[in-house]
mmCIF file of C-alpha atoms in Angstrom:
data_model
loop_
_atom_site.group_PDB
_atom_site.id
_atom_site.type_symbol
_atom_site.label_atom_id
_atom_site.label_comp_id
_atom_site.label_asym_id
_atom_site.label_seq_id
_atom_site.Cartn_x
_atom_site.Cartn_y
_atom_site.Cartn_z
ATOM 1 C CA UNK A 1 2.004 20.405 3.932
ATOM 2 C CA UNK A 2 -1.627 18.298 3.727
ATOM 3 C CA UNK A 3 -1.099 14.399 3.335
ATOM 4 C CA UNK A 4 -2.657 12.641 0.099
ATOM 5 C CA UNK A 5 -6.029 13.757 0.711
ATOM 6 C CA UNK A 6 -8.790 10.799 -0.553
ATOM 7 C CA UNK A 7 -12.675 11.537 -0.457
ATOM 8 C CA UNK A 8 -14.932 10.322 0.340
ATOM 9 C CA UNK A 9 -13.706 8.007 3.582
ATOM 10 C CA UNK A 10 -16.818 6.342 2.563
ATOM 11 C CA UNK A 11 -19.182 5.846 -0.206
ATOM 12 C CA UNK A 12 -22.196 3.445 -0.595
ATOM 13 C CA UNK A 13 -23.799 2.473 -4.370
ATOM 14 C CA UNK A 14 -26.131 0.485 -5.293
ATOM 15 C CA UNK A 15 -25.585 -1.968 -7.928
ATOM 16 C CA UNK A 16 -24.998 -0.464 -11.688
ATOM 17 C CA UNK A 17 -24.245 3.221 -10.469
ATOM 18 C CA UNK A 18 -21.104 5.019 -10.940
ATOM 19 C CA UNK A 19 -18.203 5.423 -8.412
ATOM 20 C CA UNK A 20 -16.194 8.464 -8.334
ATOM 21 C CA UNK A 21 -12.957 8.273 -5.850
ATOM 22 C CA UNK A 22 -11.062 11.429 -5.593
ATOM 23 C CA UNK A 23 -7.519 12.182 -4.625
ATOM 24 C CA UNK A 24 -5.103 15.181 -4.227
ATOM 25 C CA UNK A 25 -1.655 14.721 -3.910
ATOM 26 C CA UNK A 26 0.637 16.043 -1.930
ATOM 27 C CA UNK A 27 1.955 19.302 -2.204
ATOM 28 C CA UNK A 28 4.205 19.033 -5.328
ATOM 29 C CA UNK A 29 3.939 15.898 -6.055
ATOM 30 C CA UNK A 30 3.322 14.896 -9.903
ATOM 31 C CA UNK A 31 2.981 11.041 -9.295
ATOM 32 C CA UNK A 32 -0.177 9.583 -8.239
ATOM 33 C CA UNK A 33 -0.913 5.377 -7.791
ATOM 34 C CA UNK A 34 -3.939 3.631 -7.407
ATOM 35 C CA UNK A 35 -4.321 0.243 -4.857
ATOM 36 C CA UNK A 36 -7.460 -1.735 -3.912
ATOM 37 C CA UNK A 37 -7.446 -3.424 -0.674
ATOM 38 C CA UNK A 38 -10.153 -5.877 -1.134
ATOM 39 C CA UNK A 39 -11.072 -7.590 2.360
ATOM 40 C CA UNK A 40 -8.694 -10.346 3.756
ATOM 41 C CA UNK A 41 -5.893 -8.930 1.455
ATOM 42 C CA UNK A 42 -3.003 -6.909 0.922
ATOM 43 C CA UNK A 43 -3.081 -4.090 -1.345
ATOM 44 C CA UNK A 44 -2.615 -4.328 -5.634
ATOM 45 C CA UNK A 45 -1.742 -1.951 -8.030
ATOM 46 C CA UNK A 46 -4.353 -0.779 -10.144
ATOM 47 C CA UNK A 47 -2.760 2.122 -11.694
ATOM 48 C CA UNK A 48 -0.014 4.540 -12.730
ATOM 49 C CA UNK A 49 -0.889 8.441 -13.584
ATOM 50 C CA UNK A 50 1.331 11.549 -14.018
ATOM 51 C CA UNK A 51 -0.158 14.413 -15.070
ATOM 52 C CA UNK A 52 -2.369 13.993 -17.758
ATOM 53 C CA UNK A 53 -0.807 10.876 -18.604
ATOM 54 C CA UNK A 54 -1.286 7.222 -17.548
ATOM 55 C CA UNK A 55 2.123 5.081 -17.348
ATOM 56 C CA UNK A 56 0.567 2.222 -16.252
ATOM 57 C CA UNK A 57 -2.445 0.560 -16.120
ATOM 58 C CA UNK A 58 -1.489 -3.131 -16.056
ATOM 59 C CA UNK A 59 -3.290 -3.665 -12.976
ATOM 60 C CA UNK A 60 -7.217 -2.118 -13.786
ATOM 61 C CA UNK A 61 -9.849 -4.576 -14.908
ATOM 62 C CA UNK A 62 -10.394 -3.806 -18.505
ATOM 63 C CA UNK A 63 -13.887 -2.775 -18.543
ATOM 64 C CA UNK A 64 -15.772 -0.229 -16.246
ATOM 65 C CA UNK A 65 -12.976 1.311 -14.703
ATOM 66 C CA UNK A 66 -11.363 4.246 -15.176
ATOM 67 C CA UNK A 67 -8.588 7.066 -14.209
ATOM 68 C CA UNK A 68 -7.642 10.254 -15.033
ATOM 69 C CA UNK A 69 -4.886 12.811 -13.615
ATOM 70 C CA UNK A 70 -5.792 16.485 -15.311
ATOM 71 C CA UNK A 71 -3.523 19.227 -15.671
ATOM 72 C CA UNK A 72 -5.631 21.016 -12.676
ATOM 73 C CA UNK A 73 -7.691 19.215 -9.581
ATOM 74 C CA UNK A 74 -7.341 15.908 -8.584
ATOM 75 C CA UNK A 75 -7.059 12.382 -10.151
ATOM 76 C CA UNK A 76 -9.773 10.621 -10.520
ATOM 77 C CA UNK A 77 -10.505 6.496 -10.120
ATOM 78 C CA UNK A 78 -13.973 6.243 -11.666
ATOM 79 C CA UNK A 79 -16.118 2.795 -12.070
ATOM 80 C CA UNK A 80 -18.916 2.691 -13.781
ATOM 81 C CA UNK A 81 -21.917 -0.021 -13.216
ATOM 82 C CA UNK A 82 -20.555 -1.286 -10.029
ATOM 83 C CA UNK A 83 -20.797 -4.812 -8.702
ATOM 84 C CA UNK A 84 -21.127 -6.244 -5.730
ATOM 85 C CA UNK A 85 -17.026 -7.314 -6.448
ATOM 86 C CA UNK A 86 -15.765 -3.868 -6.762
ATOM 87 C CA UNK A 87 -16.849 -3.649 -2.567
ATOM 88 C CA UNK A 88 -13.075 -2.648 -1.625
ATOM 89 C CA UNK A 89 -11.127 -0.244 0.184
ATOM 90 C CA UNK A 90 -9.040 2.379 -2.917
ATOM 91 C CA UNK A 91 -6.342 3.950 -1.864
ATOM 92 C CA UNK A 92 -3.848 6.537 -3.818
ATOM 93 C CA UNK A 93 -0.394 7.367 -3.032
ATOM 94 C CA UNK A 94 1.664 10.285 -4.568
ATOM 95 C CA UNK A 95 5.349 10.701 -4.908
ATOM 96 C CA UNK A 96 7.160 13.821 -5.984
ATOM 97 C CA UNK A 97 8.908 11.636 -8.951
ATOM 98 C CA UNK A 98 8.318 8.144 -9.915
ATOM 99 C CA UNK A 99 8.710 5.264 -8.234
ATOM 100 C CA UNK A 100 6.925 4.228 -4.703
ATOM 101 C CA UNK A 101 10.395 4.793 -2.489
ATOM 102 C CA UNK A 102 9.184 8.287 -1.037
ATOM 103 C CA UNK A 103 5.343 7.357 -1.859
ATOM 104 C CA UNK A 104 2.689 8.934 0.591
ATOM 105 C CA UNK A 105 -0.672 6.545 0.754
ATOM 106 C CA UNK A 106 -4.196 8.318 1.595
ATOM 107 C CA UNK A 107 -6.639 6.933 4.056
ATOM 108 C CA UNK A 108 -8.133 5.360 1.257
ATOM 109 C CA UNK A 109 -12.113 4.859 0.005
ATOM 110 C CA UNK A 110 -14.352 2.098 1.545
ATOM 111 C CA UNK A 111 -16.873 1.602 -1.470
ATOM 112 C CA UNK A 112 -19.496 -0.627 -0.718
ATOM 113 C CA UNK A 113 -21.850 -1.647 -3.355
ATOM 114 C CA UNK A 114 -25.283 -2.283 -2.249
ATOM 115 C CA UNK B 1 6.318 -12.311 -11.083
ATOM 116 C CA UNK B 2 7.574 -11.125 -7.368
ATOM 117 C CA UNK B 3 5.867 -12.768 -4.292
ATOM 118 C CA UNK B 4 5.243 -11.794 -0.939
ATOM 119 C CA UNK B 5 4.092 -14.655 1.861
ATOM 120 C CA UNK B 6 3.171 -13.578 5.180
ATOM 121 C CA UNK B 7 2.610 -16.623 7.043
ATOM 122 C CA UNK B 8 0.858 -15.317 10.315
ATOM 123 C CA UNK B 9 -2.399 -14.132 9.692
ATOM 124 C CA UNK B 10 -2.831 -13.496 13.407
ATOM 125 C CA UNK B 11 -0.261 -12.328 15.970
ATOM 126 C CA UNK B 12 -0.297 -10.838 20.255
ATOM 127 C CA UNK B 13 2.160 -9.729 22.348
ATOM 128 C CA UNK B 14 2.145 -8.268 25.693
ATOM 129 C CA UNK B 15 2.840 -4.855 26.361
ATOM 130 C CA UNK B 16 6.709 -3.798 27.014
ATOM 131 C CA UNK B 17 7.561 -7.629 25.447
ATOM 132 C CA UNK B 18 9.221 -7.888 21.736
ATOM 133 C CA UNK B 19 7.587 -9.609 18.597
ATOM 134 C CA UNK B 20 8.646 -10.492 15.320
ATOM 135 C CA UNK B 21 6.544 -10.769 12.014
ATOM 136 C CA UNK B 22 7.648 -12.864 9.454
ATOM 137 C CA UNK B 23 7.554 -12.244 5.628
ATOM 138 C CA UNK B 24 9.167 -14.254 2.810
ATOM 139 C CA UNK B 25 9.049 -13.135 -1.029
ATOM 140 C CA UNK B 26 10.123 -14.399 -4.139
ATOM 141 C CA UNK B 27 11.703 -12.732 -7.212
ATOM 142 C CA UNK B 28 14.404 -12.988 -9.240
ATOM 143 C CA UNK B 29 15.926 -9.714 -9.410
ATOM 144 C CA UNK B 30 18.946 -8.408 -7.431
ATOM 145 C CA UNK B 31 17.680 -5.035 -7.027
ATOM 146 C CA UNK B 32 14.674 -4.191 -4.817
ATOM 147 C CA UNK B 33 13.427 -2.901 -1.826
ATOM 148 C CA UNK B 34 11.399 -3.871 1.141
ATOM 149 C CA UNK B 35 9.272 -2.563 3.395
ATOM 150 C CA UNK B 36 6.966 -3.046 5.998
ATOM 151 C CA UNK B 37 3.899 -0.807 6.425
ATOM 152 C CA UNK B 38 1.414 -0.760 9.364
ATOM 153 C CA UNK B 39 -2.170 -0.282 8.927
ATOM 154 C CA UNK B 40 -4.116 1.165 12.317
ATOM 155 C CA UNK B 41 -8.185 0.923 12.692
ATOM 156 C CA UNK B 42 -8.251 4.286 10.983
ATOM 157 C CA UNK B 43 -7.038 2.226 7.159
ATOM 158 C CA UNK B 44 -4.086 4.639 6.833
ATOM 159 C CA UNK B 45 -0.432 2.844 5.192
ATOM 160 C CA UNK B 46 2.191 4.156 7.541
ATOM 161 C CA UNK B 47 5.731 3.240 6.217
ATOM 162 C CA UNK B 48 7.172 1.782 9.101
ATOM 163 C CA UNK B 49 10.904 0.650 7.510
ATOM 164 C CA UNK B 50 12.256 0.053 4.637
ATOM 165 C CA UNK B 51 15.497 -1.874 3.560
ATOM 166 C CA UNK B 52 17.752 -1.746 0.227
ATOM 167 C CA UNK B 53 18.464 -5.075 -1.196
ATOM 168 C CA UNK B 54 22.185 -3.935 -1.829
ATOM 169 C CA UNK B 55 22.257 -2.980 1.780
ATOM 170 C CA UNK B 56 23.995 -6.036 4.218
ATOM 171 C CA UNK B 57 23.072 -3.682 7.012
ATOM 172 C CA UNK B 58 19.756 -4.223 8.807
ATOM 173 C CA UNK B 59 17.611 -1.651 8.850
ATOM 174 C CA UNK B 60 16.750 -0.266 12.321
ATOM 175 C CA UNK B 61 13.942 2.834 12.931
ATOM 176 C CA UNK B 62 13.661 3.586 16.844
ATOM 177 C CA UNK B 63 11.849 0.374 18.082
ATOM 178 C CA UNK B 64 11.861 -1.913 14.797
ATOM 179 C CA UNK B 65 14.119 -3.340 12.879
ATOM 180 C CA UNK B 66 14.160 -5.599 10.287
ATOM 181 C CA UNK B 67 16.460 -9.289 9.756
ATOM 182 C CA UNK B 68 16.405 -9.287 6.080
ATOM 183 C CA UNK B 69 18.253 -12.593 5.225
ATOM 184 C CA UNK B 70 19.025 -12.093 1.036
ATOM 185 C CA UNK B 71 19.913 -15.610 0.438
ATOM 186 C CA UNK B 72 16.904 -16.917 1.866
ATOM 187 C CA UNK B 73 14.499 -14.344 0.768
ATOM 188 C CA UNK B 74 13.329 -13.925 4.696
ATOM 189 C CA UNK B 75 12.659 -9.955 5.516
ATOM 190 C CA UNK B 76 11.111 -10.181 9.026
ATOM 191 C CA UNK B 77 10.372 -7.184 11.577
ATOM 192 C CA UNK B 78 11.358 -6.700 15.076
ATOM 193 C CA UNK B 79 9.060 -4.613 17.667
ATOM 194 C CA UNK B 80 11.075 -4.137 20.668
ATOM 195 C CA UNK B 81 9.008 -2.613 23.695
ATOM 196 C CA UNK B 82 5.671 -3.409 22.137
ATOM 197 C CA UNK B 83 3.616 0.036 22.977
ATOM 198 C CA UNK B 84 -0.684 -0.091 22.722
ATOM 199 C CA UNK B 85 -0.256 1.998 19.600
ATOM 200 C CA UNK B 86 1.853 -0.689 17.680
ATOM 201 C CA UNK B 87 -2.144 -2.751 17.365
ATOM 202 C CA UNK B 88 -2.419 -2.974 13.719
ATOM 203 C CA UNK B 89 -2.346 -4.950 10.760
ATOM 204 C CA UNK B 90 1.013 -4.698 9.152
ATOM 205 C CA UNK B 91 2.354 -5.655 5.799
ATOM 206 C CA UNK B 92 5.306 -6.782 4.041
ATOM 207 C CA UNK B 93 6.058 -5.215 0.772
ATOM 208 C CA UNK B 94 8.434 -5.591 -1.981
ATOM 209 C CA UNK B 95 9.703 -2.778 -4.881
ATOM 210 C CA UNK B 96 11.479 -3.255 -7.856
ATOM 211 C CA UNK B 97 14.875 -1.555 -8.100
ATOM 212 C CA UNK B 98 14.177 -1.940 -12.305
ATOM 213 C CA UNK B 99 11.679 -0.544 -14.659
ATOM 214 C CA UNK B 100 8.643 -1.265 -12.826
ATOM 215 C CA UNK B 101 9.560 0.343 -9.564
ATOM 216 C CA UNK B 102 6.346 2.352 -9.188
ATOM 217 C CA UNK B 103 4.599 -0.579 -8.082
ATOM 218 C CA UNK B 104 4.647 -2.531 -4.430
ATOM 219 C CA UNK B 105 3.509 -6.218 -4.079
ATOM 220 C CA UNK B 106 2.016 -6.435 -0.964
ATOM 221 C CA UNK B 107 1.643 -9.688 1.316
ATOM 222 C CA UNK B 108 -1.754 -10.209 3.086
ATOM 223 C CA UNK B 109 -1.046 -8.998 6.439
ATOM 224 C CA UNK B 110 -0.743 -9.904 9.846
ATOM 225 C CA UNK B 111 -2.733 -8.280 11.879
ATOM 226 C CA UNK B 112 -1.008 -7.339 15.752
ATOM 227 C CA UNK B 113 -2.652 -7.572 18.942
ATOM 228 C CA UNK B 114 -1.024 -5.917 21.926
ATOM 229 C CA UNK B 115 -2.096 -7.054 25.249
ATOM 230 C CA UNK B 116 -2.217 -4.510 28.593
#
């Protein structure tokens, strides 16, 4: 059974394009969380998907970003016109029901915004 | 809102010797859970431990443990035998047992160096 697979490990933009961070959960697992590790911290919740539905999204800035869990392929953490800010490590974790107890983390994304 | 302090940015221990990492938090709920998590070089969150607040019992996995003290909102971890492979940063995290227990509140980090 694959881990939480996250791609890219990396990804460079330059200021103002889009960011697409992809992640599969594990095998039977219908609960997916997003987390930014910005540098010198500890990881925040960003957001909350099952599938096709987002529970919770308390945590996302309220403009340019964006997340999605369809029915088929992975979930999605897209942010559009990046700054220089959004330079952070994304990680997603997926549980087989909710709650972070038996969560699984990815290696995460380093986006760095050029 | 919940709070977690780690108040050692920094931390070494020699090889074979034991260290402990210190966490505090702050909520006001009864039920939650701990844990600590280890992050290597290669950025991925290991779960190292984890401990039920309901629990009085310590939680032990191989070489760590934990000394969760409930009254004083302490959760600190143990590395007995301190291997090479224990070098990471490691944080202290804390779950709701309520509605919102999807999300962890991470502390900073301490970040472990383990000397030959």
């Amino acid at each position: 059974n694959a881990g939480v697979m996250q791609n890219p490990r990396h990804l460079v933009r330059r200021r103002g394009q889009e960011a697409r961070l992809r992640c599969s959960p594990m095998k039977g697992h219908s609960h997916v969380y997003w987390y930014r590790q910005l540098p010198e911290e500890g990881l925040k919740f960003m957001v909350y998907l099952q599938k096709e539905n987002i529970i919770d999204e308390s945590g996302m800035p309220k403009e340019r970003f964006s997340a999605e869990f369809p029915k088929e392929g992975p979930s999605i953490l897209r942010i559009q016109q990046v700054v220089r800010g959004d330079s952070a490590a994304y990680f997603c974790a997926s549980s087989p029901y909710s709650g972070m107890a038996e969560a699984f983390f990815g290696q995460g994304t380093r986006l760095t915004v050029v | 809102a919940q709070t977690v302090t780690q108040s050692q940015p920094e931390m070494s221990v020699q090889e074979a010797e034991t260290v402990t990492l210190s966490c505090t938090y702050d909520t006001s709920e009864s039920d939650y859970y701990l844990f600590w998590y280890k992050q290597p070089p290669s950025r991925q969150m290991i779960l190292v431990i984890r401990q039920e607040a309901y629990k009085q019992q310590n939680a032990t996995e191989n070489r760590f443990s934990v000394n969760f003290q409930k009254a004083a909102k302490s959760f600190s971890l143990k590395i007995s035998d301190s291997q090479l492979g224990d070098a990471a940063m490691y944080f202290c995290a804390y779950r709701s047992g309520g509605g919102s227990n999807y999300k962890l509140t991470f502390g900073k980090g301490t970040l472990l160096t383990v000397n030959p």
